[in-house]
Amino acid sequence: MQNYKNLCRLLAKYYVCTLLMFCYRVKTYNQRQQLAPVLDNLRSLGKRIGFVPTMGALHMGHISLVDKALKQNDVVVVSIFVNPTQFNNEEDLKKYPRTLDRDVKMLGEKGENIILYVPSVEDLYGNNVVSGHFAFDGLERQMEGRFRPGHFDGVGTVVSRFFEIVKPGKAYFGKKDFQQLRIIETMVKNLKLPIKIIGCEIHREKDGLAMSSRNERLKPNYRDAAPFIFKTLKAAKKRFGTESAYKVTEWVRDQFAGHELLKLEYFVIADEETLQPVARKSRSKSYRAFIAVFADDIRLIDNIALN
Ligand code: PAF
């Protein structure tokens, strides 16, 4: 009887393990030579291929992009690659969270129409780990471009390489990196690539903090302070209804001037189309406020549509 019970327990364990392995199974490729023919074959069968590029440490913001892509395509390629050429700070690159096992599990739960591409640096760059030079109609000179020199050349290089390999019909980018989204739209337009860029809304924690892989690194007191960023953005939006961009900007600077934990790097109100800072408001234009803040050594960015 005891032996029978042990056998049942063993079988149950085996069943659960197999089920988990099945649930978490994601077709994963590390080399473009292996991935490209698989995608060519899918394309020849008329399958629509969507693409969600990420640097991993996935959170619900990424998953919402994957969900949207799954709804609009037959197959979704998700890439996980911490791109060295877009980091202008060695420490930031070193400390960027890497959680591949957890990421694979999260994607596995999304079903079988996901293909994961986790290339090595060599697979994308060979032995020449440098960026190309890109002009994005001047969008690259504002905000992140001013404070992170070379960042958008790195983003342009890696995303254009991904586009060459994956050749998606649609690619998905979050609006938290709104400047990046505008830059990729411009790159696709300038290079006449047959790819539709889909911008996806910012995903927030319950307390308003924009979801970001970097949030994982916040110490508890900084994590508690961080929702102040979105709170200030919301208040700035309200003020922008009646005050000039200059006055709102001064007000935001004052809010952070006395803050114990959060250090403002920039706050800019800009035209959504050109990303040029607004000098005088016009009714026919859409504006957005952009912010970058240091919480300890962790840099957080966020933005809000103003009208
Ligand atoms: O937004 C990101 O995570 C990265 O900039 C991207 C688009 C994956 C390129 O490395």
PDB file of C-alpha atoms and ligand atoms in Angstrom:
ATOM      1  CA  MET A   1       0.000   0.000   0.000  1.00  0.00           C
ATOM      2  CA  GLN A   2       2.814   2.375   0.977  1.00  0.00           C
ATOM      3  CA  ASN A   3       4.627   1.616  -2.288  1.00  0.00           C
ATOM      4  CA  TYR A   4       1.465   2.332  -4.237  1.00  0.00           C
ATOM      5  CA  LYS A   5       1.059   5.719  -2.479  1.00  0.00           C
ATOM      6  CA  ASN A   6       4.709   6.595  -3.197  1.00  0.00           C
ATOM      7  CA  LEU A   7       4.243   5.692  -6.848  1.00  0.00           C
ATOM      8  CA  CYS A   8       1.131   7.910  -7.042  1.00  0.00           C
ATOM      9  CA  ARG A   9       3.018  10.793  -5.414  1.00  0.00           C
ATOM     10  CA  LEU A  10       5.882  10.352  -7.882  1.00  0.00           C
ATOM     11  CA  LEU A  11       3.516  10.273 -10.849  1.00  0.00           C
ATOM     12  CA  ALA A  12       1.679  13.365  -9.583  1.00  0.00           C
ATOM     13  CA  LYS A  13       5.004  15.199  -9.227  1.00  0.00           C
ATOM     14  CA  TYR A  14       6.035  14.138 -12.732  1.00  0.00           C
ATOM     15  CA  TYR A  15       2.673  15.279 -14.123  1.00  0.00           C
ATOM     16  CA  VAL A  16       2.915  18.729 -12.458  1.00  0.00           C
ATOM     17  CA  CYS A  17       6.527  19.180 -13.636  1.00  0.00           C
ATOM     18  CA  THR A  18       5.636  18.217 -17.214  1.00  0.00           C
ATOM     19  CA  LEU A  19       2.634  20.554 -17.123  1.00  0.00           C
ATOM     20  CA  LEU A  20       4.797  23.428 -15.869  1.00  0.00           C
ATOM     21  CA  MET A  21       7.468  22.739 -18.478  1.00  0.00           C
ATOM     22  CA  PHE A  22       4.759  22.731 -21.139  1.00  0.00           C
ATOM     23  CA  CYS A  23       3.208  25.956 -19.836  1.00  0.00           C
ATOM     24  CA  TYR A  24       6.540  27.721 -19.663  1.00  0.00           C
ATOM     25  CA  ARG A  25       7.849  26.477 -22.978  1.00  0.00           C
ATOM     26  CA  VAL A  26       8.685  29.327 -25.299  1.00  0.00           C
ATOM     27  CA  LYS A  27      10.429  28.789 -28.606  1.00  0.00           C
ATOM     28  CA  THR A  28      13.712  30.551 -27.982  1.00  0.00           C
ATOM     29  CA  TYR A  29      16.417  31.489 -30.478  1.00  0.00           C
ATOM     30  CA  ASN A  30      19.834  32.914 -29.707  1.00  0.00           C
ATOM     31  CA  GLN A  31      21.096  33.233 -33.251  1.00  0.00           C
ATOM     32  CA  ARG A  32      19.725  35.207 -36.133  1.00  0.00           C
ATOM     33  CA  GLN A  33      20.681  32.429 -38.607  1.00  0.00           C
ATOM     34  CA  GLN A  34      18.288  30.100 -36.810  1.00  0.00           C
ATOM     35  CA  LEU A  35      15.513  32.636 -36.306  1.00  0.00           C
ATOM     36  CA  ALA A  36      15.411  34.171 -39.796  1.00  0.00           C
ATOM     37  CA  PRO A  37      14.397  30.980 -41.726  1.00  0.00           C
ATOM     38  CA  VAL A  38      11.676  30.212 -39.161  1.00  0.00           C
ATOM     39  CA  LEU A  39      10.217  33.675 -39.712  1.00  0.00           C
ATOM     40  CA  ASP A  40      10.641  33.416 -43.515  1.00  0.00           C
ATOM     41  CA  ASN A  41       8.640  30.204 -43.410  1.00  0.00           C
ATOM     42  CA  LEU A  42       5.880  31.801 -41.295  1.00  0.00           C
ATOM     43  CA  ARG A  43       5.723  34.762 -43.677  1.00  0.00           C
ATOM     44  CA  SER A  44       5.452  32.427 -46.679  1.00  0.00           C
ATOM     45  CA  LEU A  45       2.431  30.861 -44.967  1.00  0.00           C
ATOM     46  CA  GLY A  46       0.855  34.313 -44.771  1.00  0.00           C
ATOM     47  CA  LYS A  47       1.313  34.704 -40.995  1.00  0.00           C
ATOM     48  CA  ARG A  48       1.362  38.250 -39.628  1.00  0.00           C
ATOM     49  CA  ILE A  49       4.463  38.855 -37.507  1.00  0.00           C
ATOM     50  CA  GLY A  50       4.452  41.402 -34.688  1.00  0.00           C
ATOM     51  CA  PHE A  51       7.560  42.477 -32.793  1.00  0.00           C
ATOM     52  CA  VAL A  52       8.060  43.646 -29.200  1.00  0.00           C
ATOM     53  CA  PRO A  53      11.679  44.653 -28.520  1.00  0.00           C
ATOM     54  CA  THR A  54      12.668  44.679 -24.837  1.00  0.00           C
ATOM     55  CA  MET A  55      15.708  44.700 -22.605  1.00  0.00           C
ATOM     56  CA  GLY A  56      14.111  42.083 -20.343  1.00  0.00           C
ATOM     57  CA  ALA A  57      13.268  42.390 -16.626  1.00  0.00           C
ATOM     58  CA  LEU A  58       9.719  42.205 -17.930  1.00  0.00           C
ATOM     59  CA  HIS A  59       6.832  43.824 -16.073  1.00  0.00           C
ATOM     60  CA  MET A  60       3.141  44.313 -16.799  1.00  0.00           C
ATOM     61  CA  GLY A  61       3.955  47.257 -19.072  1.00  0.00           C
ATOM     62  CA  HIS A  62       5.868  44.898 -21.400  1.00  0.00           C
ATOM     63  CA  ILE A  63       3.173  42.273 -21.077  1.00  0.00           C
ATOM     64  CA  SER A  64       0.513  44.783 -22.169  1.00  0.00           C
ATOM     65  CA  LEU A  65       2.565  45.361 -25.348  1.00  0.00           C
ATOM     66  CA  VAL A  66       2.778  41.597 -25.899  1.00  0.00           C
ATOM     67  CA  ASP A  67      -0.997  41.244 -25.350  1.00  0.00           C
ATOM     68  CA  LYS A  68      -1.736  43.967 -27.872  1.00  0.00           C
ATOM     69  CA  ALA A  69       0.695  42.412 -30.362  1.00  0.00           C
ATOM     70  CA  LEU A  70      -0.898  38.970 -29.896  1.00  0.00           C
ATOM     71  CA  LYS A  71      -4.318  40.433 -30.697  1.00  0.00           C
ATOM     72  CA  GLN A  72      -3.095  42.063 -33.907  1.00  0.00           C
ATOM     73  CA  ASN A  73      -0.745  39.343 -35.267  1.00  0.00           C
ATOM     74  CA  ASP A  74      -0.508  35.581 -35.722  1.00  0.00           C
ATOM     75  CA  VAL A  75       2.973  35.349 -34.218  1.00  0.00           C
ATOM     76  CA  VAL A  76       4.806  37.733 -31.906  1.00  0.00           C
ATOM     77  CA  VAL A  77       8.575  37.918 -31.669  1.00  0.00           C
ATOM     78  CA  VAL A  78       9.779  39.284 -28.330  1.00  0.00           C
ATOM     79  CA  SER A  79      13.456  40.169 -28.079  1.00  0.00           C
ATOM     80  CA  ILE A  80      15.374  40.372 -24.832  1.00  0.00           C
ATOM     81  CA  PHE A  81      18.686  42.133 -25.229  1.00  0.00           C
ATOM     82  CA  VAL A  82      20.398  44.642 -22.953  1.00  0.00           C
ATOM     83  CA  ASN A  83      21.887  46.782 -25.686  1.00  0.00           C
ATOM     84  CA  PRO A  84      25.324  48.055 -24.624  1.00  0.00           C
ATOM     85  CA  THR A  85      25.537  50.842 -27.214  1.00  0.00           C
ATOM     86  CA  GLN A  86      22.555  52.769 -25.847  1.00  0.00           C
ATOM     87  CA  PHE A  87      24.024  53.115 -22.335  1.00  0.00           C
ATOM     88  CA  ASN A  88      26.105  56.216 -21.806  1.00  0.00           C
ATOM     89  CA  ASN A  89      26.900  55.112 -18.264  1.00  0.00           C
ATOM     90  CA  GLU A  90      28.890  51.906 -17.605  1.00  0.00           C
ATOM     91  CA  GLU A  91      27.452  51.491 -14.081  1.00  0.00           C
ATOM     92  CA  ASP A  92      23.880  51.736 -15.385  1.00  0.00           C
ATOM     93  CA  LEU A  93      24.625  49.004 -17.949  1.00  0.00           C
ATOM     94  CA  LYS A  94      26.247  46.792 -15.331  1.00  0.00           C
ATOM     95  CA  LYS A  95      23.391  47.198 -12.864  1.00  0.00           C
ATOM     96  CA  TYR A  96      20.542  46.912 -15.377  1.00  0.00           C
ATOM     97  CA  PRO A  97      18.304  44.095 -13.992  1.00  0.00           C
ATOM     98  CA  ARG A  98      18.589  40.748 -15.792  1.00  0.00           C
ATOM     99  CA  THR A  99      15.870  38.211 -14.956  1.00  0.00           C
ATOM    100  CA  LEU A 100      15.784  35.849 -17.935  1.00  0.00           C
ATOM    101  CA  ASP A 101      14.246  32.812 -16.161  1.00  0.00           C
ATOM    102  CA  ARG A 102      11.390  34.891 -14.787  1.00  0.00           C
ATOM    103  CA  ASP A 103      10.902  36.608 -18.168  1.00  0.00           C
ATOM    104  CA  VAL A 104      10.673  33.251 -19.947  1.00  0.00           C
ATOM    105  CA  LYS A 105       8.020  32.088 -17.477  1.00  0.00           C
ATOM    106  CA  MET A 106       5.976  35.264 -17.970  1.00  0.00           C
ATOM    107  CA  LEU A 107       6.087  34.861 -21.744  1.00  0.00           C
ATOM    108  CA  GLY A 108       5.355  31.135 -21.516  1.00  0.00           C
ATOM    109  CA  GLU A 109       2.079  31.953 -19.805  1.00  0.00           C
ATOM    110  CA  LYS A 110       1.058  34.006 -22.867  1.00  0.00           C
ATOM    111  CA  GLY A 111       0.695  30.938 -25.095  1.00  0.00           C
ATOM    112  CA  GLU A 112       2.332  29.302 -28.023  1.00  0.00           C
ATOM    113  CA  ASN A 113       2.335  32.135 -30.550  1.00  0.00           C
ATOM    114  CA  ILE A 114       5.373  33.774 -29.001  1.00  0.00           C
ATOM    115  CA  ILE A 115       8.893  33.433 -30.314  1.00  0.00           C
ATOM    116  CA  LEU A 116      11.625  34.661 -28.028  1.00  0.00           C
ATOM    117  CA  TYR A 117      14.852  36.017 -29.476  1.00  0.00           C
ATOM    118  CA  VAL A 118      17.686  36.400 -26.956  1.00  0.00           C
ATOM    119  CA  PRO A 119      20.733  37.242 -29.056  1.00  0.00           C
ATOM    120  CA  SER A 120      24.282  37.606 -27.814  1.00  0.00           C
ATOM    121  CA  VAL A 121      26.194  40.840 -28.363  1.00  0.00           C
ATOM    122  CA  GLU A 122      28.173  39.026 -31.130  1.00  0.00           C
ATOM    123  CA  ASP A 123      25.016  37.912 -32.899  1.00  0.00           C
ATOM    124  CA  LEU A 124      23.890  41.523 -33.332  1.00  0.00           C
ATOM    125  CA  TYR A 125      27.194  43.384 -33.511  1.00  0.00           C
ATOM    126  CA  GLY A 126      29.853  40.844 -34.552  1.00  0.00           C
ATOM    127  CA  ASN A 127      33.075  42.091 -32.991  1.00  0.00           C
ATOM    128  CA  ASN A 128      32.334  45.743 -33.689  1.00  0.00           C
ATOM    129  CA  VAL A 129      30.214  46.916 -30.769  1.00  0.00           C
ATOM    130  CA  VAL A 130      29.596  50.470 -31.933  1.00  0.00           C
ATOM    131  CA  SER A 131      26.578  52.503 -33.011  1.00  0.00           C
ATOM    132  CA  GLY A 132      25.893  53.922 -36.418  1.00  0.00           C
ATOM    133  CA  HIS A 133      25.090  57.607 -36.641  1.00  0.00           C
ATOM    134  CA  PHE A 134      21.465  58.559 -37.085  1.00  0.00           C
ATOM    135  CA  ALA A 135      19.649  61.823 -37.714  1.00  0.00           C
ATOM    136  CA  PHE A 136      16.037  61.726 -36.647  1.00  0.00           C
ATOM    137  CA  ASP A 137      14.920  65.158 -37.916  1.00  0.00           C
ATOM    138  CA  GLY A 138      16.404  66.788 -34.800  1.00  0.00           C
ATOM    139  CA  LEU A 139      14.239  64.768 -32.376  1.00  0.00           C
ATOM    140  CA  GLU A 140      17.414  63.165 -31.038  1.00  0.00           C
ATOM    141  CA  ARG A 141      18.805  66.493 -29.820  1.00  0.00           C
ATOM    142  CA  GLN A 142      16.102  67.112 -27.211  1.00  0.00           C
ATOM    143  CA  MET A 143      15.706  65.820 -23.629  1.00  0.00           C
ATOM    144  CA  GLU A 144      17.123  62.260 -23.416  1.00  0.00           C
ATOM    145  CA  GLY A 145      19.418  63.079 -26.339  1.00  0.00           C
ATOM    146  CA  ARG A 146      20.887  66.059 -24.462  1.00  0.00           C
ATOM    147  CA  PHE A 147      21.354  64.231 -21.193  1.00  0.00           C
ATOM    148  CA  ARG A 148      22.366  60.829 -22.580  1.00  0.00           C
ATOM    149  CA  PRO A 149      24.795  61.534 -25.455  1.00  0.00           C
ATOM    150  CA  GLY A 150      24.850  58.717 -28.016  1.00  0.00           C
ATOM    151  CA  HIS A 151      21.780  57.032 -26.519  1.00  0.00           C
ATOM    152  CA  PHE A 152      19.569  57.338 -29.591  1.00  0.00           C
ATOM    153  CA  ASP A 153      22.350  56.288 -31.971  1.00  0.00           C
ATOM    154  CA  GLY A 154      22.512  53.076 -29.908  1.00  0.00           C
ATOM    155  CA  VAL A 155      18.732  52.651 -29.970  1.00  0.00           C
ATOM    156  CA  GLY A 156      18.584  53.363 -33.740  1.00  0.00           C
ATOM    157  CA  THR A 157      21.380  50.866 -34.401  1.00  0.00           C
ATOM    158  CA  VAL A 158      19.883  48.002 -32.425  1.00  0.00           C
ATOM    159  CA  VAL A 159      16.273  48.558 -33.482  1.00  0.00           C
ATOM    160  CA  SER A 160      17.191  48.816 -37.177  1.00  0.00           C
ATOM    161  CA  ARG A 161      19.162  45.566 -36.830  1.00  0.00           C
ATOM    162  CA  PHE A 162      16.203  43.879 -35.174  1.00  0.00           C
ATOM    163  CA  PHE A 163      13.927  45.141 -37.948  1.00  0.00           C
ATOM    164  CA  GLU A 164      16.276  43.649 -40.599  1.00  0.00           C
ATOM    165  CA  ILE A 165      16.222  40.272 -38.847  1.00  0.00           C
ATOM    166  CA  VAL A 166      12.585  40.050 -37.745  1.00  0.00           C
ATOM    167  CA  LYS A 167      10.981  42.018 -40.606  1.00  0.00           C
ATOM    168  CA  PRO A 168       7.775  42.543 -38.625  1.00  0.00           C
ATOM    169  CA  GLY A 169       4.608  44.016 -40.078  1.00  0.00           C
ATOM    170  CA  LYS A 170       3.982  45.846 -36.805  1.00  0.00           C
ATOM    171  CA  ALA A 171       6.311  46.780 -33.933  1.00  0.00           C
ATOM    172  CA  TYR A 172       5.225  47.882 -30.468  1.00  0.00           C
ATOM    173  CA  PHE A 173       6.788  50.580 -28.292  1.00  0.00           C
ATOM    174  CA  GLY A 174       5.628  52.020 -24.959  1.00  0.00           C
ATOM    175  CA  LYS A 175       4.825  55.707 -24.542  1.00  0.00           C
ATOM    176  CA  LYS A 176       6.858  55.883 -21.344  1.00  0.00           C
ATOM    177  CA  ASP A 177       9.795  56.313 -23.732  1.00  0.00           C
ATOM    178  CA  PHE A 178       7.783  58.750 -25.825  1.00  0.00           C
ATOM    179  CA  GLN A 179      10.856  60.350 -27.394  1.00  0.00           C
ATOM    180  CA  GLN A 180      12.111  56.892 -28.395  1.00  0.00           C
ATOM    181  CA  LEU A 181       8.697  56.123 -29.922  1.00  0.00           C
ATOM    182  CA  ARG A 182       8.775  59.344 -32.004  1.00  0.00           C
ATOM    183  CA  ILE A 183      12.352  58.596 -33.060  1.00  0.00           C
ATOM    184  CA  ILE A 184      11.520  55.070 -34.218  1.00  0.00           C
ATOM    185  CA  GLU A 185       8.488  56.389 -36.134  1.00  0.00           C
ATOM    186  CA  THR A 186      10.792  58.896 -37.826  1.00  0.00           C
ATOM    187  CA  MET A 187      13.431  56.243 -38.589  1.00  0.00           C
ATOM    188  CA  VAL A 188      10.824  53.992 -40.210  1.00  0.00           C
ATOM    189  CA  LYS A 189       9.485  56.920 -42.243  1.00  0.00           C
ATOM    190  CA  ASN A 190      12.947  58.117 -43.358  1.00  0.00           C
ATOM    191  CA  LEU A 191      14.176  54.624 -44.263  1.00  0.00           C
ATOM    192  CA  LYS A 192      10.797  53.850 -45.893  1.00  0.00           C
ATOM    193  CA  LEU A 193      10.503  50.584 -43.956  1.00  0.00           C
ATOM    194  CA  PRO A 194       7.209  48.700 -44.405  1.00  0.00           C
ATOM    195  CA  ILE A 195       6.611  48.500 -40.643  1.00  0.00           C
ATOM    196  CA  LYS A 196       3.726  50.021 -38.691  1.00  0.00           C
ATOM    197  CA  ILE A 197       4.829  51.417 -35.348  1.00  0.00           C
ATOM    198  CA  ILE A 198       2.233  51.061 -32.613  1.00  0.00           C
ATOM    199  CA  GLY A 199       2.546  53.285 -29.550  1.00  0.00           C
ATOM    200  CA  CYS A 200       1.152  51.755 -26.360  1.00  0.00           C
ATOM    201  CA  GLU A 201      -0.103  53.566 -23.270  1.00  0.00           C
ATOM    202  CA  ILE A 202       2.028  53.884 -20.135  1.00  0.00           C
ATOM    203  CA  HIS A 203       1.366  51.210 -17.528  1.00  0.00           C
ATOM    204  CA  ARG A 204       1.412  52.481 -13.942  1.00  0.00           C
ATOM    205  CA  GLU A 205       1.615  50.995 -10.487  1.00  0.00           C
ATOM    206  CA  LYS A 206      -1.445  51.619  -8.266  1.00  0.00           C
ATOM    207  CA  ASP A 207       0.296  54.657  -6.770  1.00  0.00           C
ATOM    208  CA  GLY A 208       0.949  56.156 -10.225  1.00  0.00           C
ATOM    209  CA  LEU A 209       4.632  55.306 -10.666  1.00  0.00           C
ATOM    210  CA  ALA A 210       5.280  54.462 -14.323  1.00  0.00           C
ATOM    211  CA  MET A 211       6.313  50.822 -14.641  1.00  0.00           C
ATOM    212  CA  SER A 212       9.969  50.423 -15.484  1.00  0.00           C
ATOM    213  CA  SER A 213      12.530  47.631 -15.196  1.00  0.00           C
ATOM    214  CA  ARG A 214      14.672  50.058 -13.223  1.00  0.00           C
ATOM    215  CA  ASN A 215      12.003  50.334 -10.473  1.00  0.00           C
ATOM    216  CA  GLU A 216      13.182  46.936  -9.185  1.00  0.00           C
ATOM    217  CA  ARG A 217      16.414  48.565  -8.057  1.00  0.00           C
ATOM    218  CA  LEU A 218      14.772  51.290  -5.939  1.00  0.00           C
ATOM    219  CA  LYS A 219      15.463  51.058  -2.201  1.00  0.00           C
ATOM    220  CA  PRO A 220      12.213  51.132  -0.143  1.00  0.00           C
ATOM    221  CA  ASN A 221      12.418  54.827   0.844  1.00  0.00           C
ATOM    222  CA  TYR A 222      13.084  55.855  -2.770  1.00  0.00           C
ATOM    223  CA  ARG A 223      10.304  53.581  -4.000  1.00  0.00           C
ATOM    224  CA  ASP A 224       7.935  55.291  -1.525  1.00  0.00           C
ATOM    225  CA  ALA A 225       9.015  58.720  -2.749  1.00  0.00           C
ATOM    226  CA  ALA A 226       8.867  57.943  -6.489  1.00  0.00           C
ATOM    227  CA  PRO A 227       5.057  58.401  -7.034  1.00  0.00           C
ATOM    228  CA  PHE A 228       5.726  62.117  -6.399  1.00  0.00           C
ATOM    229  CA  ILE A 229       6.921  62.255 -10.025  1.00  0.00           C
ATOM    230  CA  PHE A 230       3.543  61.393 -11.550  1.00  0.00           C
ATOM    231  CA  LYS A 231       1.695  63.422  -8.900  1.00  0.00           C
ATOM    232  CA  THR A 232       3.696  66.476  -9.977  1.00  0.00           C
ATOM    233  CA  LEU A 233       3.091  65.733 -13.664  1.00  0.00           C
ATOM    234  CA  LYS A 234      -0.669  65.601 -13.039  1.00  0.00           C
ATOM    235  CA  ALA A 235      -0.586  68.895 -11.142  1.00  0.00           C
ATOM    236  CA  ALA A 236       1.516  70.444 -13.942  1.00  0.00           C
ATOM    237  CA  LYS A 237      -1.099  69.335 -16.473  1.00  0.00           C
ATOM    238  CA  LYS A 238      -3.823  71.091 -14.487  1.00  0.00           C
ATOM    239  CA  ARG A 239      -1.755  74.296 -14.278  1.00  0.00           C
ATOM    240  CA  PHE A 240      -0.976  74.197 -17.997  1.00  0.00           C
ATOM    241  CA  GLY A 241      -4.691  74.842 -18.641  1.00  0.00           C
ATOM    242  CA  THR A 242      -4.333  78.407 -17.346  1.00  0.00           C
ATOM    243  CA  GLU A 243      -0.604  79.152 -17.012  1.00  0.00           C
ATOM    244  CA  SER A 244       2.273  79.572 -19.463  1.00  0.00           C
ATOM    245  CA  ALA A 245       4.734  76.745 -20.097  1.00  0.00           C
ATOM    246  CA  TYR A 246       7.414  78.890 -18.461  1.00  0.00           C
ATOM    247  CA  LYS A 247       5.404  79.340 -15.242  1.00  0.00           C
ATOM    248  CA  VAL A 248       4.515  75.643 -15.056  1.00  0.00           C
ATOM    249  CA  THR A 249       8.172  74.693 -15.571  1.00  0.00           C
ATOM    250  CA  GLU A 250       9.285  77.039 -12.789  1.00  0.00           C
ATOM    251  CA  TRP A 251       6.610  75.597 -10.505  1.00  0.00           C
ATOM    252  CA  VAL A 252       7.786  72.025 -11.145  1.00  0.00           C
ATOM    253  CA  ARG A 253      11.405  72.995 -10.489  1.00  0.00           C
ATOM    254  CA  ASP A 254      10.326  74.510  -7.145  1.00  0.00           C
ATOM    255  CA  GLN A 255       8.530  71.282  -6.171  1.00  0.00           C
ATOM    256  CA  PHE A 256      11.705  69.275  -6.602  1.00  0.00           C
ATOM    257  CA  ALA A 257      14.118  71.913  -5.282  1.00  0.00           C
ATOM    258  CA  GLY A 258      13.347  71.044  -1.693  1.00  0.00           C
ATOM    259  CA  HIS A 259      12.843  67.313  -2.162  1.00  0.00           C
ATOM    260  CA  GLU A 260      15.003  65.157   0.085  1.00  0.00           C
ATOM    261  CA  LEU A 261      15.270  62.096  -2.129  1.00  0.00           C
ATOM    262  CA  LEU A 262      14.357  62.995  -5.707  1.00  0.00           C
ATOM    263  CA  LYS A 263      16.644  65.133  -7.869  1.00  0.00           C
ATOM    264  CA  LEU A 264      15.146  66.692 -10.968  1.00  0.00           C
ATOM    265  CA  GLU A 265      17.304  66.338 -14.073  1.00  0.00           C
ATOM    266  CA  TYR A 266      14.907  68.007 -16.500  1.00  0.00           C
ATOM    267  CA  PHE A 267      11.297  69.013 -16.899  1.00  0.00           C
ATOM    268  CA  VAL A 268      10.335  70.116 -20.402  1.00  0.00           C
ATOM    269  CA  ILE A 269       7.009  70.987 -21.996  1.00  0.00           C
ATOM    270  CA  ALA A 270       7.300  70.186 -25.681  1.00  0.00           C
ATOM    271  CA  ASP A 271       5.343  69.914 -28.914  1.00  0.00           C
ATOM    272  CA  GLU A 272       4.418  66.206 -29.267  1.00  0.00           C
ATOM    273  CA  GLU A 273       5.260  66.220 -32.972  1.00  0.00           C
ATOM    274  CA  THR A 274       8.631  68.013 -33.071  1.00  0.00           C
ATOM    275  CA  LEU A 275       9.602  67.585 -29.387  1.00  0.00           C
ATOM    276  CA  GLN A 276      10.721  71.238 -29.472  1.00  0.00           C
ATOM    277  CA  PRO A 277      10.196  72.990 -26.124  1.00  0.00           C
ATOM    278  CA  VAL A 278       7.115  75.180 -26.258  1.00  0.00           C
ATOM    279  CA  ALA A 279       7.727  78.918 -26.377  1.00  0.00           C
ATOM    280  CA  ARG A 280       4.135  80.027 -26.901  1.00  0.00           C
ATOM    281  CA  LYS A 281       1.049  77.827 -26.658  1.00  0.00           C
ATOM    282  CA  SER A 282      -1.018  77.258 -29.776  1.00  0.00           C
ATOM    283  CA  ARG A 283      -4.514  75.730 -29.745  1.00  0.00           C
ATOM    284  CA  SER A 284      -3.797  73.639 -32.827  1.00  0.00           C
ATOM    285  CA  LYS A 285      -0.862  71.773 -31.297  1.00  0.00           C
ATOM    286  CA  SER A 286      -0.580  68.869 -28.876  1.00  0.00           C
ATOM    287  CA  TYR A 287       1.792  69.257 -25.980  1.00  0.00           C
ATOM    288  CA  ARG A 288       3.366  66.823 -23.576  1.00  0.00           C
ATOM    289  CA  ALA A 289       5.399  67.305 -20.397  1.00  0.00           C
ATOM    290  CA  PHE A 290       8.558  65.215 -20.022  1.00  0.00           C
ATOM    291  CA  ILE A 291      10.502  64.592 -16.851  1.00  0.00           C
ATOM    292  CA  ALA A 292      13.690  62.817 -15.748  1.00  0.00           C
ATOM    293  CA  VAL A 293      14.470  62.382 -12.065  1.00  0.00           C
ATOM    294  CA  PHE A 294      17.221  60.703 -10.109  1.00  0.00           C
ATOM    295  CA  ALA A 295      16.140  58.552  -7.155  1.00  0.00           C
ATOM    296  CA  ASP A 296      19.539  57.781  -5.657  1.00  0.00           C
ATOM    297  CA  ASP A 297      21.557  56.558  -8.663  1.00  0.00           C
ATOM    298  CA  ILE A 298      18.465  55.322 -10.495  1.00  0.00           C
ATOM    299  CA  ARG A 299      17.187  57.470 -13.298  1.00  0.00           C
ATOM    300  CA  LEU A 300      13.419  57.498 -13.790  1.00  0.00           C
ATOM    301  CA  ILE A 301      11.580  59.080 -16.703  1.00  0.00           C
ATOM    302  CA  ASP A 302       7.910  59.769 -17.259  1.00  0.00           C
ATOM    303  CA  ASN A 303       5.637  61.993 -19.353  1.00  0.00           C
ATOM    304  CA  ILE A 304       2.038  63.146 -19.647  1.00  0.00           C
ATOM    305  CA  ALA A 305      -0.134  64.467 -22.482  1.00  0.00           C
ATOM    306  CA  LEU A 306      -1.201  68.004 -21.603  1.00  0.00           C
ATOM    307  CA  ASN A 307      -4.048  68.778 -24.001  1.00  0.00           C
TER     308      ASN A 307
HETATM  309  O1  PAF B   1      12.883  50.543 -24.801  1.00  0.00           O
HETATM  310  C1  PAF B   1      13.743  49.649 -24.685  1.00  0.00           C
HETATM  311  O2  PAF B   1      13.629  48.753 -23.865  1.00  0.00           O
HETATM  312  C2  PAF B   1      14.971  49.691 -25.579  1.00  0.00           C
HETATM  313  O3  PAF B   1      15.363  50.986 -25.829  1.00  0.00           O
HETATM  314  C3  PAF B   1      14.789  48.905 -26.900  1.00  0.00           C
HETATM  315  C4  PAF B   1      13.706  49.517 -27.771  1.00  0.00           C
HETATM  316  C5  PAF B   1      14.447  47.452 -26.593  1.00  0.00           C
HETATM  317  C6  PAF B   1      16.084  48.929 -27.706  1.00  0.00           C
HETATM  318  O4  PAF B   1      17.140  48.349 -27.013  1.00  0.00           O
END
